[in-house]
mmCIF file of C-alpha atoms and ligand atoms in Angstrom:
data_model
loop_
_atom_site.group_PDB
_atom_site.id
_atom_site.type_symbol
_atom_site.label_atom_id
_atom_site.label_comp_id
_atom_site.label_asym_id
_atom_site.label_seq_id
_atom_site.Cartn_x
_atom_site.Cartn_y
_atom_site.Cartn_z
ATOM 1 C CA UNK A 1 147.397 83.241 -30.735
ATOM 2 C CA UNK A 2 148.731 79.675 -30.955
ATOM 3 C CA UNK A 3 152.350 80.804 -30.777
ATOM 4 C CA UNK A 4 151.547 82.660 -27.549
ATOM 5 C CA UNK A 5 150.719 79.439 -25.746
ATOM 6 C CA UNK A 6 153.499 77.554 -24.027
ATOM 7 C CA UNK A 7 153.732 74.137 -22.397
ATOM 8 C CA UNK A 8 156.527 72.495 -20.421
ATOM 9 C CA UNK A 9 156.415 69.071 -18.803
ATOM 10 C CA UNK A 10 158.601 67.466 -16.134
ATOM 11 C CA UNK A 11 160.279 64.424 -17.709
ATOM 12 C CA UNK A 12 163.139 62.333 -16.285
ATOM 13 C CA UNK A 13 164.169 65.061 -13.857
ATOM 14 C CA UNK A 14 164.122 67.978 -16.307
ATOM 15 C CA UNK A 15 161.700 70.606 -17.618
ATOM 16 C CA UNK A 16 161.014 69.930 -21.286
ATOM 17 C CA UNK A 17 159.312 72.576 -23.436
ATOM 18 C CA UNK A 18 156.910 71.013 -25.930
ATOM 19 C CA UNK A 19 154.789 72.503 -28.724
ATOM 20 C CA UNK A 20 151.492 73.712 -27.256
ATOM 21 C CA UNK A 21 149.373 71.435 -29.449
ATOM 22 C CA UNK A 22 151.401 68.307 -28.607
ATOM 23 C CA UNK A 23 149.805 65.793 -26.156
ATOM 24 C CA UNK A 24 151.676 65.589 -22.838
ATOM 25 C CA UNK A 25 149.612 63.152 -20.742
ATOM 26 C CA UNK A 26 148.218 59.736 -21.525
ATOM 27 C CA UNK A 27 144.474 59.117 -21.616
ATOM 28 C CA UNK A 28 144.941 57.115 -18.379
ATOM 29 C CA UNK A 29 146.195 60.091 -16.365
ATOM 30 C CA UNK A 30 144.243 60.336 -13.093
ATOM 31 C CA UNK A 31 144.110 64.091 -13.449
ATOM 32 C CA UNK A 32 142.124 63.685 -16.648
ATOM 33 C CA UNK A 33 139.894 60.806 -15.577
ATOM 34 C CA UNK A 34 139.185 61.832 -11.999
ATOM 35 C CA UNK A 35 140.362 65.401 -11.527
ATOM 36 C CA UNK A 36 142.796 63.866 -9.014
ATOM 37 C CA UNK A 37 145.402 66.578 -8.754
ATOM 38 C CA UNK A 38 146.104 70.166 -7.772
ATOM 39 C CA UNK A 39 146.942 73.356 -9.606
ATOM 40 C CA UNK A 40 147.910 77.006 -9.354
ATOM 41 C CA UNK A 41 147.290 80.030 -11.591
ATOM 42 C CA UNK A 42 150.200 82.443 -11.436
ATOM 43 C CA UNK A 43 150.142 85.956 -12.897
ATOM 44 C CA UNK A 44 152.876 86.783 -15.415
ATOM 45 C CA UNK A 45 153.661 90.497 -15.550
ATOM 46 C CA UNK A 46 156.709 92.210 -17.034
ATOM 47 C CA UNK A 47 157.904 88.779 -18.209
ATOM 48 C CA UNK A 48 158.155 87.565 -14.604
ATOM 49 C CA UNK A 49 156.135 85.907 -11.841
ATOM 50 C CA UNK A 50 156.485 88.250 -8.841
ATOM 51 C CA UNK A 51 154.290 86.108 -6.588
ATOM 52 C CA UNK A 52 155.522 82.641 -7.547
ATOM 53 C CA UNK A 53 156.780 81.861 -4.006
ATOM 54 C CA UNK A 54 153.287 82.265 -2.513
ATOM 55 C CA UNK A 55 151.792 79.998 -5.175
ATOM 56 C CA UNK A 56 154.457 77.321 -4.746
ATOM 57 C CA UNK A 57 153.847 77.318 -0.989
ATOM 58 C CA UNK A 58 150.110 76.804 -1.593
ATOM 59 C CA UNK A 59 150.733 74.147 -4.257
ATOM 60 C CA UNK A 60 152.800 72.278 -1.712
ATOM 61 C CA UNK A 61 150.002 72.523 0.894
ATOM 62 C CA UNK A 62 147.409 71.352 -1.636
ATOM 63 C CA UNK A 63 149.616 68.412 -2.669
ATOM 64 C CA UNK A 64 150.047 67.375 0.988
ATOM 65 C CA UNK A 65 146.282 67.465 1.568
ATOM 66 C CA UNK A 66 145.866 65.043 -1.366
ATOM 67 C CA UNK A 67 148.912 62.936 -0.346
ATOM 68 C CA UNK A 68 150.422 63.723 -3.749
ATOM 69 C CA UNK A 69 154.187 63.648 -4.203
ATOM 70 C CA UNK A 70 155.449 66.940 -5.670
ATOM 71 C CA UNK A 71 158.612 67.271 -7.734
ATOM 72 C CA UNK A 72 159.640 70.200 -5.470
ATOM 73 C CA UNK A 73 160.098 73.943 -5.824
ATOM 74 C CA UNK A 74 163.251 73.722 -7.965
ATOM 75 C CA UNK A 75 161.361 71.625 -10.541
ATOM 76 C CA UNK A 76 158.438 74.057 -10.600
ATOM 77 C CA UNK A 77 160.816 76.993 -11.074
ATOM 78 C CA UNK A 78 162.438 75.213 -14.018
ATOM 79 C CA UNK A 79 159.023 74.543 -15.543
ATOM 80 C CA UNK A 80 158.041 78.195 -15.145
ATOM 81 C CA UNK A 81 161.340 79.346 -16.656
ATOM 82 C CA UNK A 82 160.802 76.987 -19.605
ATOM 83 C CA UNK A 83 157.387 78.431 -20.506
ATOM 84 C CA UNK A 84 158.563 82.012 -19.931
ATOM 85 C CA UNK A 85 161.393 81.735 -22.458
ATOM 86 C CA UNK A 86 160.888 84.374 -25.190
ATOM 87 C CA UNK A 87 157.534 85.451 -23.738
ATOM 88 C CA UNK A 88 156.670 88.802 -25.405
ATOM 89 C CA UNK A 89 157.582 91.852 -23.303
ATOM 90 C CA UNK A 90 154.541 93.609 -21.826
ATOM 91 C CA UNK A 91 152.114 90.752 -22.515
ATOM 92 C CA UNK A 92 150.230 89.777 -19.363
ATOM 93 C CA UNK A 93 149.967 86.025 -19.009
ATOM 94 C CA UNK A 94 148.515 83.341 -16.803
ATOM 95 C CA UNK A 95 150.854 80.503 -15.951
ATOM 96 C CA UNK A 96 149.095 77.357 -14.766
ATOM 97 C CA UNK A 97 150.945 74.698 -12.830
ATOM 98 C CA UNK A 98 149.355 71.241 -12.790
ATOM 99 C CA UNK A 99 150.229 68.290 -10.595
ATOM 100 C CA UNK A 100 148.266 65.057 -11.023
ATOM 101 C CA UNK A 101 148.489 61.533 -9.639
ATOM 102 C CA UNK A 102 149.774 60.396 -13.027
ATOM 103 C CA UNK A 103 148.851 56.792 -13.742
ATOM 104 C CA UNK A 104 147.946 56.218 -10.089
ATOM 105 C CA UNK A 105 149.440 55.780 -6.616
ATOM 106 C CA UNK A 106 153.031 54.542 -6.798
ATOM 107 C CA UNK A 107 153.686 55.986 -10.252
ATOM 108 C CA UNK A 108 155.431 59.318 -10.895
ATOM 109 C CA UNK A 109 153.051 62.304 -10.713
ATOM 110 C CA UNK A 110 152.416 64.386 -13.809
ATOM 111 C CA UNK A 111 153.802 67.920 -13.426
ATOM 112 C CA UNK A 112 153.435 70.550 -16.095
ATOM 113 C CA UNK A 113 153.263 74.280 -16.695
ATOM 114 C CA UNK A 114 151.144 76.129 -19.253
ATOM 115 C CA UNK A 115 151.337 79.777 -20.212
ATOM 116 C CA UNK A 116 148.779 81.773 -22.198
ATOM 117 C CA UNK A 117 147.795 85.432 -22.499
ATOM 118 C CA UNK A 118 145.286 86.732 -19.930
ATOM 119 C CA UNK A 119 141.813 86.553 -21.545
ATOM 120 C CA UNK A 120 140.398 89.918 -22.665
ATOM 121 C CA UNK A 121 137.302 89.378 -20.517
ATOM 122 C CA UNK A 122 139.444 89.073 -17.387
ATOM 123 C CA UNK A 123 141.162 92.377 -18.189
ATOM 124 C CA UNK A 124 137.772 94.014 -18.815
ATOM 125 C CA UNK A 125 136.388 92.776 -15.479
ATOM 126 C CA UNK A 126 139.453 94.141 -13.703
ATOM 127 C CA UNK A 127 138.845 97.646 -15.015
ATOM 128 C CA UNK A 128 135.043 97.767 -15.357
ATOM 129 C CA UNK A 129 134.051 95.744 -12.303
ATOM 130 C CA UNK A 130 131.682 92.786 -12.142
ATOM 131 C CA UNK A 131 128.094 91.835 -11.466
ATOM 132 C CA UNK A 132 127.789 88.913 -9.098
ATOM 133 C CA UNK A 133 125.052 86.599 -7.881
ATOM 134 C CA UNK A 134 125.102 84.647 -4.616
ATOM 135 C CA UNK A 135 124.624 80.885 -4.860
ATOM 136 C CA UNK A 136 124.433 78.263 -2.119
ATOM 137 C CA UNK A 137 127.042 75.529 -1.827
ATOM 138 C CA UNK A 138 124.823 73.535 0.545
ATOM 139 C CA UNK A 139 127.571 72.819 3.108
ATOM 140 C CA UNK A 140 127.456 74.053 6.730
ATOM 141 C CA UNK A 141 130.203 76.644 7.281
ATOM 142 C CA UNK A 142 131.976 74.541 9.922
ATOM 143 C CA UNK A 143 131.646 71.169 8.228
ATOM 144 C CA UNK A 144 134.803 71.010 6.105
ATOM 145 C CA UNK A 145 137.084 71.839 9.056
ATOM 146 C CA UNK A 146 136.519 68.292 10.389
ATOM 147 C CA UNK A 147 136.100 66.541 7.034
ATOM 148 C CA UNK A 148 139.546 66.222 5.456
ATOM 149 C CA UNK A 149 138.156 64.005 2.674
ATOM 150 C CA UNK A 150 136.367 67.090 1.314
ATOM 151 C CA UNK A 151 139.791 68.694 0.760
ATOM 152 C CA UNK A 152 138.835 72.095 2.122
ATOM 153 C CA UNK A 153 141.671 74.542 1.563
ATOM 154 C CA UNK A 154 143.203 72.549 -1.323
ATOM 155 C CA UNK A 155 143.248 73.955 -4.861
ATOM 156 C CA UNK A 156 142.250 70.737 -6.564
ATOM 157 C CA UNK A 157 141.730 70.059 -10.255
ATOM 158 C CA UNK A 158 138.104 69.172 -9.473
ATOM 159 C CA UNK A 159 136.730 72.577 -10.509
ATOM 160 C CA UNK A 160 133.706 71.342 -12.467
ATOM 161 C CA UNK A 161 131.317 72.677 -9.787
ATOM 162 C CA UNK A 162 133.139 76.026 -9.710
ATOM 163 C CA UNK A 163 132.904 76.316 -13.509
ATOM 164 C CA UNK A 164 129.224 75.267 -13.446
ATOM 165 C CA UNK A 165 128.484 78.002 -10.886
ATOM 166 C CA UNK A 166 130.102 80.579 -13.178
ATOM 167 C CA UNK A 167 128.169 79.286 -16.215
ATOM 168 C CA UNK A 168 124.947 79.480 -14.179
ATOM 169 C CA UNK A 169 125.789 83.133 -13.444
ATOM 170 C CA UNK A 170 126.685 83.883 -17.087
ATOM 171 C CA UNK A 171 123.369 82.392 -18.244
ATOM 172 C CA UNK A 172 121.650 84.926 -15.964
ATOM 173 C CA UNK A 173 123.655 87.869 -17.242
ATOM 174 C CA UNK A 174 126.091 88.044 -14.298
ATOM 175 C CA UNK A 175 129.890 87.835 -14.455
ATOM 176 C CA UNK A 176 130.653 85.845 -11.331
ATOM 177 C CA UNK A 177 129.445 84.234 -8.107
ATOM 178 C CA UNK A 178 129.682 84.528 -4.333
ATOM 179 C CA UNK A 179 129.209 81.061 -2.853
ATOM 180 C CA UNK A 180 127.456 80.788 0.501
ATOM 181 C CA UNK A 181 127.247 78.112 3.193
ATOM 182 C CA UNK A 182 124.084 76.265 4.161
ATOM 183 C CA UNK A 183 123.393 78.941 6.812
ATOM 184 C CA UNK A 184 124.040 81.790 4.375
ATOM 185 C CA UNK A 185 127.598 82.667 5.370
ATOM 186 C CA UNK A 186 129.735 84.165 2.625
ATOM 187 C CA UNK A 187 132.426 81.675 1.546
ATOM 188 C CA UNK A 188 134.335 82.580 -1.646
ATOM 189 C CA UNK A 189 134.016 83.040 -5.382
ATOM 190 C CA UNK A 190 134.521 79.975 -7.633
ATOM 191 C CA UNK A 191 137.979 81.350 -8.527
ATOM 192 C CA UNK A 192 138.415 84.226 -6.070
ATOM 193 C CA UNK A 193 138.426 85.426 -2.456
ATOM 194 C CA UNK A 194 135.660 87.713 -1.191
ATOM 195 C CA UNK A 195 136.794 90.935 0.524
ATOM 196 C CA UNK A 196 134.555 93.760 1.716
ATOM 197 C CA UNK A 197 135.072 97.113 3.383
ATOM 198 C CA UNK A 198 132.804 98.104 6.272
ATOM 199 C CA UNK A 199 133.186 100.476 9.215
ATOM 200 C CA UNK A 200 136.729 101.405 8.191
ATOM 201 C CA UNK A 201 137.928 97.782 8.128
ATOM 202 C CA UNK A 202 138.651 95.267 5.373
ATOM 203 C CA UNK A 203 136.946 91.901 5.961
ATOM 204 C CA UNK A 204 137.333 88.410 4.513
ATOM 205 C CA UNK A 205 135.707 85.081 5.540
ATOM 206 C CA UNK A 206 137.538 82.565 7.776
ATOM 207 C CA UNK A 207 139.552 79.840 6.011
ATOM 208 C CA UNK A 208 138.222 77.413 8.657
ATOM 209 C CA UNK A 209 135.123 77.212 6.435
ATOM 210 C CA UNK A 210 137.184 75.200 3.944
ATOM 211 C CA UNK A 211 137.693 78.019 1.437
ATOM 212 C CA UNK A 212 141.008 78.488 -0.326
ATOM 213 C CA UNK A 213 143.477 80.828 1.392
ATOM 214 C CA UNK A 214 143.931 83.532 -1.272
ATOM 215 C CA UNK A 215 147.449 84.779 -1.928
ATOM 216 C CA UNK A 216 146.102 88.101 -3.263
ATOM 217 C CA UNK A 217 143.918 88.635 -0.174
ATOM 218 C CA UNK A 218 146.877 87.848 2.104
ATOM 219 C CA UNK A 219 149.052 90.369 0.250
ATOM 220 C CA UNK A 220 146.333 93.024 0.330
ATOM 221 C CA UNK A 221 145.691 92.563 4.059
ATOM 222 C CA UNK A 222 149.409 92.701 4.956
ATOM 223 C CA UNK A 223 149.850 95.917 2.966
ATOM 224 C CA UNK A 224 146.605 97.451 4.257
ATOM 225 C CA UNK A 225 147.648 96.809 7.862
ATOM 226 C CA UNK A 226 151.046 98.380 7.175
ATOM 227 C CA UNK A 227 149.207 101.353 5.656
ATOM 228 C CA UNK A 228 146.951 101.820 8.705
ATOM 229 C CA UNK A 229 143.821 100.192 7.244
ATOM 230 C CA UNK A 230 142.592 97.600 9.774
ATOM 231 C CA UNK A 231 141.691 94.110 8.580
ATOM 232 C CA UNK A 232 139.557 91.357 10.078
ATOM 233 C CA UNK A 233 138.523 87.781 9.448
ATOM 234 C CA UNK A 234 134.739 87.934 9.643
ATOM 235 C CA UNK A 235 131.910 85.452 9.204
ATOM 236 C CA UNK A 236 129.665 87.652 7.048
ATOM 237 C CA UNK A 237 126.420 87.189 5.168
ATOM 238 C CA UNK A 238 125.187 88.409 1.777
ATOM 239 C CA UNK A 239 123.285 91.087 3.732
ATOM 240 C CA UNK A 240 126.632 92.279 5.110
ATOM 241 C CA UNK A 241 127.908 92.563 1.530
ATOM 242 C CA UNK A 242 124.840 94.618 0.556
ATOM 243 C CA UNK A 243 125.528 96.939 3.489
ATOM 244 C CA UNK A 244 129.300 97.185 2.874
ATOM 245 C CA UNK A 245 131.064 100.282 1.550
ATOM 246 C CA UNK A 246 132.717 98.168 -1.162
ATOM 247 C CA UNK A 247 133.017 94.508 -2.177
ATOM 248 C CA UNK A 248 135.744 92.894 -4.285
ATOM 249 C CA UNK A 249 136.526 89.459 -5.652
ATOM 250 C CA UNK A 250 140.287 89.018 -5.429
ATOM 251 C CA UNK A 251 142.554 86.711 -7.407
ATOM 252 C CA UNK A 252 146.096 86.776 -8.660
ATOM 253 C CA UNK A 253 145.436 87.216 -12.380
ATOM 254 C CA UNK A 254 142.304 89.409 -12.376
ATOM 255 C CA UNK A 255 143.412 91.363 -9.286
ATOM 256 C CA UNK A 256 140.700 93.204 -7.312
ATOM 257 C CA UNK A 257 137.482 93.136 -9.339
ATOM 258 C CA UNK A 258 134.991 95.611 -7.870
ATOM 259 C CA UNK A 259 131.508 94.169 -7.406
ATOM 260 C CA UNK A 260 129.227 96.817 -8.924
ATOM 261 C CA UNK A 261 126.062 94.692 -8.797
ATOM 262 C CA UNK A 262 125.102 92.034 -6.239
ATOM 263 C CA UNK A 263 122.033 89.868 -6.857
ATOM 264 C CA UNK A 264 120.726 92.493 -9.266
ATOM 265 C CA UNK A 265 121.227 95.443 -6.891
ATOM 266 C CA UNK A 266 123.677 98.151 -8.006
ATOM 267 C CA UNK A 267 126.162 99.106 -5.307
ATOM 268 C CA UNK A 268 128.900 101.677 -4.946
ATOM 269 C CA UNK A 269 132.551 101.235 -4.080
ATOM 270 C CA UNK A 270 132.928 104.397 -1.931
ATOM 271 C CA UNK A 271 136.047 105.269 -3.920
ATOM 272 C CA UNK A 272 137.947 102.551 -2.065
ATOM 273 C CA UNK A 273 138.884 100.469 -5.112
ATOM 274 C CA UNK A 274 141.653 102.874 -6.092
ATOM 275 C CA UNK A 275 143.292 102.420 -2.693
ATOM 276 C CA UNK A 276 142.978 98.633 -2.913
ATOM 277 C CA UNK A 277 144.589 98.646 -6.377
ATOM 278 C CA UNK A 278 147.385 100.915 -5.194
ATOM 279 C CA UNK A 279 148.121 98.610 -2.276
ATOM 280 C CA UNK A 280 148.181 95.546 -4.535
ATOM 281 C CA UNK A 281 150.449 97.298 -7.048
ATOM 282 C CA UNK A 282 153.179 98.086 -4.467
HETATM 283 N N1 PLP B 1 139.443 80.957 -4.090
HETATM 284 C C1 PLP B 1 139.391 80.072 -5.107
HETATM 285 C C2 PLP B 1 138.406 78.958 -5.058
HETATM 286 C C3 PLP B 1 140.274 80.211 -6.205
HETATM 287 O O1 PLP B 1 140.232 79.322 -7.211
HETATM 288 C C4 PLP B 1 141.166 81.289 -6.237
HETATM 289 C C5 PLP B 1 142.081 81.498 -7.372
HETATM 290 O O2 PLP B 1 143.010 80.842 -7.540
HETATM 291 C C6 PLP B 1 141.197 82.193 -5.170
HETATM 292 C C7 PLP B 1 140.314 81.985 -4.104
HETATM 293 C C8 PLP B 1 142.140 83.359 -5.164
HETATM 294 O O3 PLP B 1 143.447 82.944 -4.940
HETATM 295 P P1 PLP B 1 144.694 83.821 -5.381
HETATM 296 O O4 PLP B 1 144.479 85.189 -4.839
HETATM 297 O O5 PLP B 1 145.830 83.149 -4.707
HETATM 298 O O6 PLP B 1 144.759 83.811 -6.864
#
């Protein structure tokens, strides 16, 4: 597996491929010590990154929200090309782009790309669906809109809470999580966007709640609209998810994972998952 892991780092204005086990940041990097940085996870299929543009646009937005200088799209494309060199045909991968504050404000940021095969569990969840529990985030739904220091909408490296929520779910036999606001509004998954189908419409929560704007959800909604399937931004509750015809957690690498169990209750998908997958595959 080691040879199927790639790393490239931005050094002196060029993308440099380095052996995967070689250190690329110093112990003083602010990304390591404080999680002060942003990232993206980009799906690699057929040896390419069909949705790289969407991820670079979001990386740029995240960097602006953290007042982080970014090396720019051309640099990111070179980094991606460097890790993709000789990537085995047909192997699905996840390419992570990291941007940190480096040694601190006024020093060059750290920018690097990693590439590794998609974990088997992710592929299994894509095909078999997932069981999910709802967990509270403890923040009022409208709070982050007026609290820029909370970095709502930015994909920051500070994912310890997101990972802890998933571990909490795993310890209880579930695969993943739907996070809710203080009032019980559905927000997002720790690494995914919540989408549900109800009354002939696809729904997703408002980004004004501080959730991340999902590139997969945006693609699905644009294609659904073009296909005559109405979409809506809806402030929903866990009860709405229980009553929905189908619920999915969407993300670029895993795709649309059908929620087959929510808080211990089995639920159907009204045969809508096939249509969602077809739309995403176009
Ligand atoms: N929400 C969060 C918190 C995420 O980490 C992710 C995954 O990156 C998503 C949503 C889904 O985003 P995308 O569809 O762009 O992968």
